[in-house]
CSV table of C-alpha atoms and ligand atoms in Angstrom, one decimal:
chain,number,residue,atom,x,y,z
A,119,MET,CA,178.4,18.7,-2.5
A,120,ARG,CA,176.1,19.8,-5.4
A,121,VAL,CA,173.1,22.0,-4.9
A,122,ALA,CA,170.2,21.5,-7.2
A,123,ALA,CA,167.9,24.5,-6.9
A,124,LEU,CA,164.2,24.1,-7.8
A,125,ALA,CA,161.9,27.0,-8.5
A,126,SER,CA,159.0,25.6,-6.5
A,127,ALA,CA,157.9,22.6,-4.4
A,128,ASP,CA,156.2,21.1,-7.5
A,129,ASP,CA,158.9,21.9,-10.0
A,130,PHE,CA,159.1,18.7,-12.0
A,131,ASP,CA,160.8,20.2,-15.0
A,132,GLY,CA,163.5,21.8,-12.8
A,133,TRP,CA,164.1,18.4,-11.1
A,134,ARG,CA,164.3,16.6,-14.4
A,135,ASP,CA,166.8,19.1,-15.9
A,136,ALA,CA,169.0,19.0,-12.7
A,137,ALA,CA,168.8,15.2,-12.6
A,138,ARG,CA,169.9,14.9,-16.2
A,139,ARG,CA,172.9,17.1,-15.6
A,140,LEU,CA,173.8,15.3,-12.3
A,141,ILE,CA,173.7,11.9,-14.1
A,142,ALA,CA,175.8,13.3,-16.9
A,143,GLU,CA,178.4,14.2,-14.3
A,144,ARG,CA,178.0,10.9,-12.5
A,145,VAL,CA,177.2,12.7,-9.2
A,146,PRO,CA,176.1,10.1,-6.6
A,147,PRO,CA,172.8,10.7,-4.9
A,148,HIS,CA,174.4,11.3,-1.5
A,149,ASP,CA,176.4,14.3,-3.0
A,150,VAL,CA,173.3,16.2,-3.9
A,151,VAL,CA,171.3,18.7,-1.8
A,152,TRP,CA,167.9,19.6,-3.3
A,153,GLN,CA,166.5,22.9,-2.3
A,154,VAL,CA,163.4,24.8,-3.2
A,155,GLY,CA,163.3,28.6,-3.7
A,156,ASP,CA,165.9,31.1,-2.7
A,157,LEU,CA,167.6,29.5,0.2
A,158,PRO,CA,171.3,30.4,0.6
A,159,THR,CA,173.3,28.1,-1.6
A,160,ASP,CA,176.8,29.1,-0.2
A,161,LEU,CA,176.1,26.8,2.7
A,162,PHE,CA,177.3,24.0,0.6
A,163,GLY,CA,180.1,25.7,-1.3
A,164,ASP,CA,177.7,25.6,-4.3
A,165,GLU,CA,179.4,23.7,-7.1
A,166,ALA,CA,177.2,24.7,-10.0
A,167,ILE,CA,175.7,21.9,-12.1
A,168,THR,CA,177.2,22.6,-15.5
A,169,ALA,CA,177.5,19.5,-17.6
A,170,ASP,CA,175.3,19.2,-20.7
A,171,PRO,CA,172.7,16.6,-20.2
A,172,ALA,CA,173.8,13.4,-22.0
A,173,PRO,CA,171.1,11.3,-23.5
A,174,PHE,CA,170.0,8.2,-21.5
A,175,ARG,CA,166.9,6.2,-21.3
A,176,VAL,CA,164.6,5.3,-18.3
A,177,PRO,CA,161.3,3.6,-18.5
A,178,ARG,CA,158.4,5.8,-19.4
A,179,ALA,CA,156.6,4.6,-16.4
A,180,PHE,CA,159.2,6.1,-14.1
A,181,ILE,CA,158.7,9.6,-15.7
A,182,ASP,CA,154.9,9.2,-15.0
A,183,LEU,CA,155.6,8.1,-11.5
A,184,ALA,CA,158.1,10.9,-10.8
A,185,ARG,CA,155.7,13.6,-12.2
A,186,THR,CA,153.2,12.6,-9.5
A,187,ALA,CA,155.4,11.6,-6.6
A,188,ILE,CA,157.3,14.9,-6.8
A,189,LEU,CA,154.1,16.6,-5.6
A,190,HIS,CA,154.3,14.8,-2.3
A,191,ALA,CA,154.9,16.9,0.8
A,192,ALA,CA,157.8,14.8,2.1
A,193,PRO,CA,161.0,16.9,1.8
A,194,GLU,CA,163.1,13.8,0.8
A,195,ARG,CA,161.1,13.2,-2.4
A,196,PHE,CA,163.6,14.9,-4.8
A,197,ALA,CA,166.5,12.9,-3.4
A,198,LEU,CA,164.5,9.6,-3.4
A,199,LEU,CA,163.6,10.2,-7.0
A,200,TYR,CA,167.1,11.0,-8.0
A,201,ALA,CA,168.5,7.9,-6.2
A,202,MET,CA,165.9,5.8,-8.0
A,203,LEU,CA,166.7,7.4,-11.4
A,204,VAL,CA,170.4,6.5,-10.9
A,205,ARG,CA,169.5,2.9,-10.2
A,206,LEU,CA,167.1,2.7,-13.1
A,207,VAL,CA,169.6,3.9,-15.6
A,208,ALA,CA,171.8,0.9,-14.7
A,209,GLU,CA,168.9,-1.5,-14.2
A,210,PRO,CA,165.7,-0.5,-16.0
A,211,ARG,CA,163.8,-3.7,-14.9
A,212,LEU,CA,163.7,-2.3,-11.4
A,213,ILE,CA,160.6,-0.4,-12.4
A,214,ASP,CA,158.7,-3.7,-12.2
A,215,ASP,CA,160.1,-4.8,-8.9
A,216,ARG,CA,157.2,-4.4,-6.5
A,217,ALA,CA,159.3,-5.6,-3.6
A,218,ASP,CA,162.0,-3.0,-3.9
A,219,PRO,CA,161.5,-0.7,-0.8
A,220,ALA,CA,162.4,2.5,-2.6
A,221,MET,CA,160.0,1.7,-5.5
A,222,ARG,CA,157.3,0.9,-3.1
A,223,ARG,CA,157.9,4.1,-1.2
A,224,LEU,CA,157.6,6.2,-4.4
A,225,GLU,CA,154.5,4.3,-5.5
A,226,GLU,CA,152.9,5.1,-2.1
A,227,MET,CA,153.8,8.7,-2.4
A,228,ALA,CA,152.3,8.9,-5.9
A,229,LYS,CA,149.2,7.2,-4.6
A,230,ALA,CA,148.8,9.7,-1.7
A,231,VAL,CA,149.2,12.5,-4.2
A,232,ARG,CA,146.5,11.1,-6.5
A,233,ARG,CA,144.2,10.8,-3.6
A,234,ASP,CA,144.8,14.4,-2.6
A,235,ILE,CA,144.1,15.5,-6.2
A,236,HIS,CA,140.8,13.7,-6.1
A,237,LYS,CA,139.9,15.2,-2.7
A,238,MET,CA,140.5,18.7,-3.9
A,239,ARG,CA,138.2,18.0,-6.9
A,240,ALA,CA,135.5,16.4,-4.7
A,241,PHE,CA,135.5,18.6,-1.6
A,242,LEU,CA,136.4,22.1,-2.7
A,243,ARG,CA,133.4,24.5,-2.4
A,244,PHE,CA,133.0,27.9,-3.9
A,245,ARG,CA,131.3,30.7,-2.0
A,246,GLU,CA,129.8,33.7,-3.9
A,247,ILE,CA,130.9,37.2,-3.3
A,248,ALA,CA,130.0,40.3,-5.3
A,249,ASP,CA,132.6,42.9,-6.3
A,250,ASP,CA,132.7,45.8,-8.9
A,251,THR,CA,133.1,43.4,-11.7
A,252,GLY,CA,130.1,41.2,-10.8
A,253,PRO,CA,129.7,37.9,-9.1
A,254,ARG,CA,132.9,36.1,-8.1
A,255,PHE,CA,133.4,32.8,-6.5
A,256,VAL,CA,136.0,32.0,-3.9
A,257,ALA,CA,137.0,28.7,-2.3
A,258,TRP,CA,139.4,27.8,0.5
A,259,PHE,CA,141.2,24.5,0.4
A,260,GLU,CA,144.0,23.0,2.4
A,261,PRO,CA,145.7,20.2,0.4
A,262,GLU,CA,148.1,17.8,2.0
A,263,HIS,CA,150.5,17.8,-0.9
A,264,HIS,CA,151.6,20.3,-3.6
A,265,ILE,CA,148.8,19.6,-5.9
A,266,VAL,CA,147.2,23.0,-6.5
A,267,ARG,CA,148.9,23.8,-9.9
A,268,ARG,CA,148.3,20.2,-11.0
A,269,ASN,CA,144.6,20.7,-10.5
A,270,ALA,CA,144.3,24.1,-12.0
A,271,ARG,CA,143.3,22.9,-15.5
A,272,PHE,CA,140.6,20.7,-14.0
A,273,PHE,CA,138.9,23.8,-12.4
A,274,VAL,CA,139.4,26.0,-15.4
A,275,ASP,CA,137.6,23.4,-17.6
A,276,ARG,CA,134.9,22.6,-15.0
A,277,PHE,CA,134.1,26.3,-14.1
A,278,ALA,CA,135.2,28.0,-17.4
A,279,VAL,CA,132.5,30.7,-17.4
A,280,MET,CA,132.7,31.6,-13.7
A,281,HIS,CA,135.2,34.1,-12.3
A,282,TRP,CA,136.8,32.4,-9.4
A,283,SER,CA,139.7,32.2,-7.0
A,284,ILE,CA,141.0,29.2,-5.1
A,285,LEU,CA,142.9,30.1,-2.0
A,286,THR,CA,145.3,27.7,-0.4
A,287,PRO,CA,148.1,28.2,2.2
A,288,GLU,CA,150.7,27.8,-0.5
A,289,LEU,CA,149.4,29.7,-3.4
A,290,SER,CA,146.2,31.1,-4.9
A,291,LEU,CA,144.7,30.7,-8.3
A,292,HIS,CA,142.5,33.3,-10.0
A,293,TRP,CA,140.5,32.7,-13.2
A,294,ASP,CA,138.7,35.6,-14.9
A,295,GLY,CA,137.0,33.6,-17.6
A,296,LYS,CA,140.0,34.1,-20.0
A,297,ALA,CA,143.3,33.7,-18.1
A,298,LEU,CA,144.7,31.9,-15.1
A,299,ALA,CA,146.8,34.0,-12.7
A,300,GLU,CA,148.7,32.9,-9.6
A,301,GLY,CA,149.0,34.8,-6.4
A,302,PRO,CA,150.6,34.2,-3.0
A,303,GLY,CA,149.3,31.8,-0.3
A,304,ALA,CA,146.3,32.9,1.8
A,305,THR,CA,144.6,32.1,5.1
A,306,ARG,CA,141.1,30.7,5.8
A,307,ALA,CA,140.1,34.2,7.0
A,308,ASP,CA,140.6,35.5,3.4
A,309,ALA,CA,137.8,33.4,2.1
A,310,PRO,CA,134.1,34.2,2.7
A,311,ASP,CA,131.9,32.0,4.9
A,312,GLY,CA,128.3,31.0,4.2
A,313,ASP,CA,126.4,32.5,1.3
A,314,PRO,CA,123.7,31.8,-1.3
A,315,VAL,CA,125.9,29.4,-3.3
A,316,GLU,CA,125.4,27.0,-0.5
A,317,GLU,CA,121.8,26.6,-1.4
A,318,VAL,CA,122.8,25.4,-4.8
A,319,TRP,CA,125.2,22.9,-3.4
A,320,LYS,CA,122.6,21.7,-0.9
A,321,THR,CA,120.0,21.2,-3.6
A,322,TYR,CA,122.6,19.4,-5.7
A,323,TYR,CA,123.8,17.3,-2.8
A,324,ALA,CA,120.3,16.3,-1.7
A,325,SER,CA,119.5,15.2,-5.3
A,326,ILE,CA,122.6,12.9,-5.5
A,327,PHE,CA,122.5,11.7,-1.9
A,328,ASN,CA,122.5,7.9,-2.0
A,329,PRO,CA,121.0,6.2,1.0
A,330,ALA,CA,122.9,3.0,0.3
A,331,ARG,CA,126.1,4.9,1.4
A,332,LEU,CA,124.5,5.5,4.8
A,333,LYS,CA,124.2,1.9,5.8
A,334,LYS,CA,127.9,1.4,6.0
A,335,GLY,CA,128.8,4.9,7.2
A,336,ALA,CA,130.6,5.1,3.9
A,337,MET,CA,129.7,8.7,3.3
A,338,LEU,CA,131.5,9.8,6.4
A,339,LYS,CA,134.5,7.8,5.3
A,340,GLU,CA,134.6,9.4,1.9
A,341,MET,CA,134.1,12.9,3.3
A,342,PRO,CA,136.9,13.2,5.9
A,343,ARG,CA,136.1,15.4,8.9
A,344,LYS,CA,138.8,17.8,7.9
A,345,TYR,CA,136.6,18.9,4.9
A,346,TRP,CA,133.3,19.1,6.7
A,347,LYS,CA,133.7,22.7,7.7
A,348,ASN,CA,134.0,23.7,4.1
A,349,MET,CA,130.8,21.8,3.1
A,350,PRO,CA,127.4,23.2,3.5
A,351,GLU,CA,125.7,20.0,2.7
A,352,THR,CA,126.9,18.3,5.9
A,353,ALA,CA,124.2,20.4,7.6
A,354,LEU,CA,121.6,18.4,5.6
A,355,VAL,CA,122.7,15.0,6.8
A,356,PRO,CA,120.1,14.5,9.7
A,357,ALA,CA,117.2,15.3,7.3
A,358,LEU,CA,118.6,13.1,4.6
A,359,ILE,CA,119.0,10.2,7.0
A,360,ALA,CA,115.4,10.5,8.0
A,361,GLY,CA,114.2,10.1,4.5
A,362,ALA,CA,116.8,7.5,3.5
A,363,GLN,CA,114.8,4.4,3.7
A,364,ALA,CA,112.0,5.7,1.5
A,365,ARG,CA,114.4,7.0,-1.0
A,366,GLU,CA,116.3,3.8,-1.2
A,367,ALA,CA,113.1,1.9,-2.0
A,368,ALA,CA,112.3,4.4,-4.6
A,369,MET,CA,115.8,4.2,-6.1
A,370,ILE,CA,115.7,0.5,-6.5
A,371,GLU,CA,112.3,0.7,-8.0
A,372,THR,CA,113.5,3.4,-10.5
A,373,ALA,CA,116.5,1.4,-11.4
A,374,ARG,CA,114.3,-1.6,-12.1
A,375,THR,CA,111.6,0.2,-14.2
A,376,ALA,CA,113.0,3.4,-15.6
A,377,PRO,CA,113.9,3.4,-19.3
A,378,GLN,CA,117.6,3.2,-19.9
A,379,GLY,CA,119.0,6.6,-20.8
A,380,ASN,CA,122.6,7.3,-21.5
A,381,VAL,CA,124.2,5.9,-18.4
A,382,LEU,CA,127.8,6.1,-19.6
A,383,PRO,CA,128.6,9.4,-17.8
A,384,ALA,CA,127.2,8.0,-14.6
A,385,TRP,CA,129.3,4.8,-15.0
A,386,GLU,CA,132.4,6.9,-15.8
A,387,ALA,CA,131.8,9.1,-12.7
A,388,LEU,CA,131.4,5.9,-10.6
A,389,ARG,CA,134.6,4.4,-12.0
A,390,ASP,CA,136.5,7.6,-11.3
A,391,GLU,CA,135.2,7.8,-7.8
A,392,ALA,CA,136.3,4.2,-7.2
A,393,THR,CA,139.9,5.1,-8.0
A,394,ALA,CA,140.0,6.8,-4.6
A,395,CYS,CA,138.1,4.2,-2.6
A,396,THR,CA,139.2,3.7,1.0
A,397,ARG,CA,136.2,1.8,2.3
A,398,CYS,CA,138.4,-1.0,3.6
A,399,PRO,CA,142.1,-1.2,4.2
A,400,LEU,CA,142.8,-3.2,1.0
A,401,TRP,CA,143.5,0.0,-0.9
A,402,LYS,CA,146.8,0.6,0.9
A,403,PRO,CA,149.0,-2.2,-0.3
A,404,ALA,CA,147.2,-2.6,-3.7
A,405,THR,CA,148.5,-0.8,-6.7
A,406,GLN,CA,145.2,0.5,-7.9
A,407,THR,CA,141.4,-0.1,-8.0
A,408,VAL,CA,140.5,-2.6,-10.7
A,409,PHE,CA,137.0,-1.5,-11.7
A,410,GLY,CA,134.5,-3.4,-13.9
A,411,GLU,CA,134.7,-3.3,-17.7
A,412,GLY,CA,132.4,-3.9,-20.6
A,413,PRO,CA,129.4,-2.3,-22.3
A,414,VAL,CA,127.3,-0.4,-19.8
A,415,ASP,CA,124.2,-1.8,-21.5
A,416,ALA,CA,125.3,-5.4,-21.4
A,417,GLU,CA,122.6,-8.0,-20.8
A,418,LEU,CA,125.0,-10.3,-19.0
A,419,MET,CA,127.2,-9.3,-16.0
A,420,ILE,CA,129.8,-11.7,-14.7
A,421,VAL,CA,131.3,-11.2,-11.3
A,422,GLY,CA,134.6,-12.7,-10.0
A,423,GLU,CA,136.2,-12.5,-6.6
A,424,GLN,CA,139.0,-9.9,-6.7
A,425,PRO,CA,141.8,-8.8,-9.0
A,426,GLY,CA,144.9,-11.0,-8.8
A,427,ASP,CA,148.5,-10.0,-9.0
A,428,GLN,CA,148.5,-9.3,-12.8
A,429,GLU,CA,145.1,-7.6,-12.7
A,430,ASP,CA,146.4,-5.3,-9.9
A,431,LEU,CA,149.4,-4.3,-12.1
A,432,ALA,CA,147.4,-4.0,-15.3
A,433,GLY,CA,144.3,-2.3,-13.9
A,434,HIS,CA,142.0,-4.6,-15.8
A,435,PRO,CA,139.9,-7.6,-14.5
A,436,PHE,CA,140.7,-11.2,-15.6
A,437,VAL,CA,143.9,-10.7,-17.5
A,438,GLY,CA,146.0,-13.3,-15.6
A,439,PRO,CA,145.9,-17.1,-15.5
A,440,ALA,CA,142.3,-17.3,-14.2
A,441,GLY,CA,141.3,-14.8,-16.9
A,442,GLN,CA,142.8,-17.0,-19.6
A,443,LEU,CA,140.9,-20.0,-18.4
A,444,PHE,CA,137.8,-17.8,-18.3
A,445,ASP,CA,138.3,-16.7,-21.9
A,446,ARG,CA,138.6,-20.3,-23.0
A,447,ALA,CA,135.4,-21.2,-21.2
A,448,MET,CA,133.6,-18.2,-22.7
A,449,ALA,CA,134.7,-19.3,-26.2
A,450,ALA,CA,133.6,-22.9,-25.5
A,451,ALA,CA,130.2,-21.6,-24.4
A,452,GLY,CA,129.9,-19.5,-27.6
A,453,LEU,CA,129.9,-16.2,-25.6
A,454,ASP,CA,131.7,-13.0,-26.6
A,455,ARG,CA,133.7,-11.4,-23.7
A,456,SER,CA,133.5,-8.0,-25.3
A,457,ARG,CA,129.7,-8.1,-24.9
A,458,VAL,CA,129.7,-8.9,-21.2
A,459,TYR,CA,130.2,-6.6,-18.3
A,460,LEU,CA,132.9,-8.2,-16.3
A,461,THR,CA,133.7,-7.1,-12.7
A,462,ASN,CA,134.8,-8.3,-9.3
A,463,ALA,CA,133.1,-8.4,-5.9
A,464,VAL,CA,136.2,-6.8,-4.4
A,465,LYS,CA,138.0,-4.1,-6.3
A,466,HIS,CA,141.5,-4.3,-4.7
A,467,PHE,CA,144.0,-7.1,-4.7
A,468,LYS,CA,144.4,-8.7,-1.3
A,469,PHE,CA,147.7,-10.5,-0.8
A,470,GLU,CA,150.4,-11.6,1.6
A,471,ALA,CA,153.9,-10.5,0.7
A,472,ARG,CA,156.4,-13.4,0.8
A,473,GLY,CA,159.7,-12.1,-0.3
A,474,LYS,CA,159.2,-10.6,-3.7
A,475,ARG,CA,156.1,-12.6,-4.3
A,476,ARG,CA,152.5,-11.4,-3.6
A,477,ILE,CA,150.4,-14.4,-2.7
A,478,HIS,CA,146.6,-14.2,-3.2
A,479,ALA,CA,144.6,-13.9,0.1
A,480,LYS,CA,140.9,-14.5,0.3
A,481,PRO,CA,138.9,-11.4,1.0
A,482,GLY,CA,137.0,-11.4,4.3
A,483,VAL,CA,133.3,-10.7,4.9
A,484,GLY,CA,134.1,-7.2,6.0
A,485,GLU,CA,136.0,-6.4,2.8
A,486,ILE,CA,133.3,-8.0,0.6
A,487,ASP,CA,130.5,-6.1,2.4
A,488,ALA,CA,132.5,-2.8,2.2
A,489,CYS,CA,132.9,-3.3,-1.5
A,490,ARG,CA,129.3,-4.1,-2.2
A,491,TRP,CA,128.6,-0.4,-2.5
A,492,TRP,CA,130.4,-0.4,-5.9
A,493,ILE,CA,128.8,-3.5,-7.3
A,494,GLU,CA,125.3,-2.3,-6.3
A,495,GLN,CA,126.0,0.9,-8.2
A,496,GLU,CA,127.4,-1.0,-11.2
A,497,ARG,CA,124.3,-3.2,-11.2
A,498,ALA,CA,121.9,-0.2,-10.9
A,499,ILE,CA,123.6,1.5,-13.9
A,500,VAL,CA,124.1,-1.6,-16.1
A,501,ARG,CA,120.9,-3.4,-15.1
A,502,PRO,CA,121.9,-6.7,-16.6
A,503,LYS,CA,119.2,-9.3,-17.3
A,504,MET,CA,121.5,-12.0,-15.8
A,505,THR,CA,124.3,-11.8,-13.4
A,506,ILE,CA,126.7,-14.8,-13.0
A,507,ALA,CA,128.6,-15.0,-9.7
A,508,MET,CA,131.8,-17.0,-10.1
A,509,GLY,CA,132.7,-18.5,-6.7
A,510,ALA,CA,131.7,-18.0,-3.1
A,511,THR,CA,133.0,-14.4,-2.8
A,512,ALA,CA,130.9,-13.2,-5.7
A,513,ALA,CA,127.9,-15.2,-4.5
A,514,ARG,CA,128.2,-13.6,-1.1
A,515,SER,CA,128.5,-10.2,-2.6
A,516,LEU,CA,125.4,-10.6,-4.7
A,517,THR,CA,123.2,-12.4,-2.2
A,518,GLY,CA,124.4,-10.8,1.0
A,519,LYS,CA,124.8,-14.2,2.7
A,520,ALA,CA,127.2,-17.2,2.8
A,521,VAL,CA,126.6,-19.6,-0.1
A,522,THR,CA,127.6,-23.2,-0.6
A,523,ILE,CA,128.4,-23.3,-4.3
A,524,GLY,CA,127.7,-27.0,-4.8
A,525,ARG,CA,124.2,-26.6,-3.4
A,526,GLU,CA,123.2,-23.4,-5.1
A,527,ARG,CA,124.9,-23.5,-8.5
A,528,SER,CA,123.5,-24.0,-12.0
A,529,ARG,CA,120.0,-22.6,-11.6
A,530,PRO,CA,118.5,-19.1,-11.8
A,531,ILE,CA,118.0,-17.3,-8.5
A,532,THR,CA,116.2,-14.0,-7.7
A,533,LEU,CA,118.4,-11.2,-6.3
A,534,ALA,CA,117.4,-8.6,-3.8
A,535,ASP,CA,117.2,-5.9,-6.4
A,536,GLY,CA,114.9,-8.0,-8.5
A,537,GLY,CA,117.5,-9.1,-11.1
A,538,THR,CA,118.3,-12.7,-11.9
A,539,GLY,CA,121.4,-14.4,-10.7
A,540,TRP,CA,123.3,-17.6,-11.5
A,541,ILE,CA,125.9,-19.1,-9.3
A,542,THR,CA,128.9,-21.2,-10.6
A,543,VAL,CA,132.5,-22.0,-9.6
A,544,HIS,CA,135.4,-19.6,-9.9
A,545,PRO,CA,137.9,-20.3,-12.7
A,546,SER,CA,140.7,-20.5,-10.1
A,547,TYR,CA,139.0,-23.5,-8.6
A,548,LEU,CA,139.4,-25.3,-11.9
A,549,LEU,CA,143.1,-24.3,-12.1
A,550,ARG,CA,143.7,-25.8,-8.7
A,551,LEU,CA,142.2,-29.2,-9.4
A,552,PRO,CA,145.2,-31.7,-9.4
A,553,ASP,CA,143.6,-34.5,-11.4
A,554,PRO,CA,143.5,-33.5,-15.2
A,555,ALA,CA,140.5,-35.8,-15.8
A,556,ALA,CA,138.5,-34.2,-13.0
A,557,ALA,CA,139.6,-30.8,-14.2
A,558,GLU,CA,138.3,-31.6,-17.7
A,559,ILE,CA,134.9,-32.6,-16.3
A,560,GLU,CA,134.6,-29.6,-14.1
A,561,PHE,CA,135.6,-27.3,-17.0
A,562,GLY,CA,132.8,-28.8,-19.0
A,563,LYS,CA,130.3,-28.1,-16.2
A,564,PHE,CA,131.6,-24.5,-15.9
A,565,VAL,CA,131.1,-24.0,-19.7
A,566,GLU,CA,127.6,-25.4,-19.4
A,567,ASP,CA,126.8,-23.0,-16.6
A,568,LEU,CA,127.9,-20.0,-18.6
A,569,ARG,CA,126.0,-21.2,-21.6
A,570,SER,CA,122.8,-22.0,-19.7
A,571,ALA,CA,122.9,-18.7,-17.7
A,572,ALA,CA,123.3,-16.7,-20.9
A,573,ALA,CA,120.5,-18.7,-22.6
A,574,ALA,CA,118.1,-18.1,-19.7
A,575,VAL,CA,117.9,-14.4,-20.7
B,221,URA,N1,140.2,-13.6,-10.3
B,221,URA,C1,139.1,-12.8,-10.1
B,221,URA,O1,138.2,-13.2,-9.4
B,221,URA,N2,139.1,-11.7,-10.8
B,221,URA,C2,140.1,-11.2,-11.5
B,221,URA,O2,140.0,-10.2,-12.1
B,221,URA,C3,141.2,-12.1,-11.7
B,221,URA,C4,141.3,-13.2,-11.0
């Protein structure tokens, strides 16, 4: 039995060095015990790991995956990663096998870690205390995984001029404006409670509060109960709800009439927020959120249904077979894809697993409605002159009701936010037509729709 000792629960470099040596010695995964810290090693007769690491290659994507999955709280993560590494050295293509249970487990672990990283960034709150050296800010946070060190750089960059401490059960971080220091874990009692900083957060929060979130209870979903006690702004919720209707009307009006400033930071923040979306259960099996893409000042927005298998893996909309047909139609209509804002009504891939294959499944009304929050925000930021809905899902998302494409297509319609919409078929519909002659005619109509909608603005 070999013992691979790691310096800490998030010691990726230690794991990588040990794994290299173990592979050089051809040690099978079941002969390795991974341990963190100074636990007694003689339990296992401690055969030291001595071999010089021999060079070998594994896909870059695995290293990225391992760097994140290793931060998961599950004690078996080191062993799982080593077992996967051994298999990948022999069979590098395994990295793309979405049906492999071990790969899937590691992907899920990495996803949970990314989510936790995002939560710490979104939900951590500093409280102000004064000591001899001046104002100091202290925050208490309880992560689910070993993400505190991974997030340290984010907080240093974001709060560079403040002197702050972040206390967590595992370790504490201290920043004095120049250097980052680490200390031992702490308890909630070590962090101060309410103080003046809360007023700042409350003002900030009230100013960004978006009433559209309220409708779907989405804010409560995004802000898990666990974090409420850390968050002064939750005290504001009843008052915010009371004013929500009026603010929503004002928000839509502003979006319609205000001059367009630099909206790129708002769009980037929205896209980043969407990476951690859990508004409906589709996020769980999907690889990632596939957000909209294109110029944030585009005059034309085009909306599809949901990412497909290839989009889910690539993280970009319309890159698979439907995307290729869409590209051909755009070219035939004389339109430039790079000047269009292209997005989907639903931002996660919905599928049924059949063996190794993932078969597209149509999103339900609940999923479309849950995802409308994102497209409403995208529309409020981009403010396109024309929005084309391709297919029934996109049409439902934009109009809020069931739409019969054949009846409603090929003419301008007015959308609830005052924008102009245009309904047409989805490219996948054209791909499914069995008769080539009929497919050709339908393709021509689709091209004409794209051309006419663009010309209408
Ligand atoms: N179909 C869609 O509706 N969107 C995509 O991004 C890909 C296929």
